[in-house]
mmCIF file of C-alpha atoms in Angstrom:
data_model
loop_
_atom_site.group_PDB
_atom_site.id
_atom_site.type_symbol
_atom_site.label_atom_id
_atom_site.label_comp_id
_atom_site.label_asym_id
_atom_site.label_seq_id
_atom_site.Cartn_x
_atom_site.Cartn_y
_atom_site.Cartn_z
ATOM 1 C CA MET A 1 193.626 215.128 144.832
ATOM 2 C CA PHE A 2 195.759 213.869 141.995
ATOM 3 C CA ALA A 3 195.625 210.965 139.564
ATOM 4 C CA LEU A 4 198.545 208.590 139.288
ATOM 5 C CA PRO A 5 199.756 208.216 135.723
ATOM 6 C CA GLU A 6 198.199 205.278 133.882
ATOM 7 C CA ARG A 7 201.651 203.816 133.202
ATOM 8 C CA LEU A 8 202.497 203.805 136.931
ATOM 9 C CA THR A 9 199.104 202.337 137.806
ATOM 10 C CA ARG A 10 199.600 199.485 135.318
ATOM 11 C CA ALA A 11 203.154 198.826 136.545
ATOM 12 C CA LEU A 12 202.052 198.663 140.177
ATOM 13 C CA GLY A 13 199.103 196.452 139.302
ATOM 14 C CA LYS A 14 201.353 193.989 137.469
ATOM 15 C CA ALA A 15 204.274 194.051 139.923
ATOM 16 C CA SER A 16 205.271 190.725 141.424
ATOM 17 C CA SER A 17 205.767 190.203 145.154
ATOM 18 C CA ALA A 18 209.534 190.154 144.600
ATOM 19 C CA GLU A 19 209.406 193.455 142.705
ATOM 20 C CA LEU A 20 207.354 195.083 145.452
ATOM 21 C CA GLU A 21 209.777 193.806 148.102
ATOM 22 C CA GLU A 22 212.738 195.166 146.137
ATOM 23 C CA LEU A 23 211.021 198.531 145.698
ATOM 24 C CA ALA A 24 210.189 198.693 149.415
ATOM 25 C CA GLY A 25 213.847 198.013 150.217
ATOM 26 C CA ARG A 26 215.061 200.799 147.928
ATOM 27 C CA TRP A 27 212.427 203.150 149.329
ATOM 28 C CA MET A 28 213.512 202.366 152.907
ATOM 29 C CA THR A 29 217.166 202.943 152.074
ATOM 30 C CA ARG A 30 216.362 206.314 150.544
ATOM 31 C CA LEU A 31 214.151 207.393 153.454
ATOM 32 C CA ARG A 32 216.818 206.508 155.976
ATOM 33 C CA SER A 33 219.619 208.216 154.078
ATOM 34 C CA GLU A 34 217.685 211.407 153.337
ATOM 35 C CA ASP A 35 215.309 211.796 156.252
ATOM 36 C CA GLY A 36 216.494 209.481 159.010
ATOM 37 C CA ASP A 37 212.970 208.016 159.007
ATOM 38 C CA ASP A 38 212.278 205.144 161.419
ATOM 39 C CA MET A 39 209.485 203.499 159.400
ATOM 40 C CA THR A 40 210.022 199.730 159.250
ATOM 41 C CA ASP A 41 210.472 197.736 156.056
ATOM 42 C CA ASP A 42 207.227 195.873 156.790
ATOM 43 C CA ASP A 43 205.264 199.126 156.869
ATOM 44 C CA LEU A 44 206.508 200.164 153.437
ATOM 45 C CA LEU A 45 205.917 196.754 151.923
ATOM 46 C CA ALA A 46 202.376 196.689 153.317
ATOM 47 C CA VAL A 47 201.719 200.122 151.804
ATOM 48 C CA LEU A 48 203.060 199.053 148.401
ATOM 49 C CA GLN A 49 201.098 195.796 148.465
ATOM 50 C CA GLY A 50 197.884 197.671 149.267
ATOM 51 C CA VAL A 51 198.456 200.239 146.535
ATOM 52 C CA ALA A 52 199.358 197.457 144.089
ATOM 53 C CA ARG A 53 196.040 195.694 144.836
ATOM 54 C CA LEU A 54 194.155 198.940 144.233
ATOM 55 C CA ALA A 55 196.122 199.528 141.025
ATOM 56 C CA ALA A 56 195.325 196.015 139.767
ATOM 57 C CA SER A 57 191.640 196.559 140.486
ATOM 58 C CA ALA A 58 191.677 199.945 138.758
ATOM 59 C CA THR A 59 193.420 198.501 135.710
ATOM 60 C CA ASN A 60 191.042 195.530 135.529
ATOM 61 C CA THR A 61 187.959 197.738 135.665
ATOM 62 C CA GLY A 62 189.252 200.470 133.358
ATOM 63 C CA GLY A 63 189.457 202.966 136.189
ATOM 64 C CA GLY A 64 192.219 205.122 137.563
ATOM 65 C CA LEU A 65 194.165 205.403 140.780
ATOM 66 C CA TYR A 66 193.858 208.626 142.771
ATOM 67 C CA SER A 67 195.444 210.026 145.903
ATOM 68 C CA TRP A 68 194.333 212.780 148.217
ATOM 69 C CA SER A 69 195.046 213.962 151.721
ATOM 70 C CA PHE A 70 192.993 215.770 154.314
#
């Protein structure tokens, strides 16, 4: 498990829809150029939108944003 930096959490929580779309586009371009990944743009945008909602909630409640994998 790791905690996302507070600065990143705040930035994601405050990001506009246009900013998230732009970030998803850059992310997709990088994935395709480096890994040849077939993930669609919609998948990445949905992920960013979900994380942004969690980040906004964490920021509003004074909490943090954490990630872990199984």
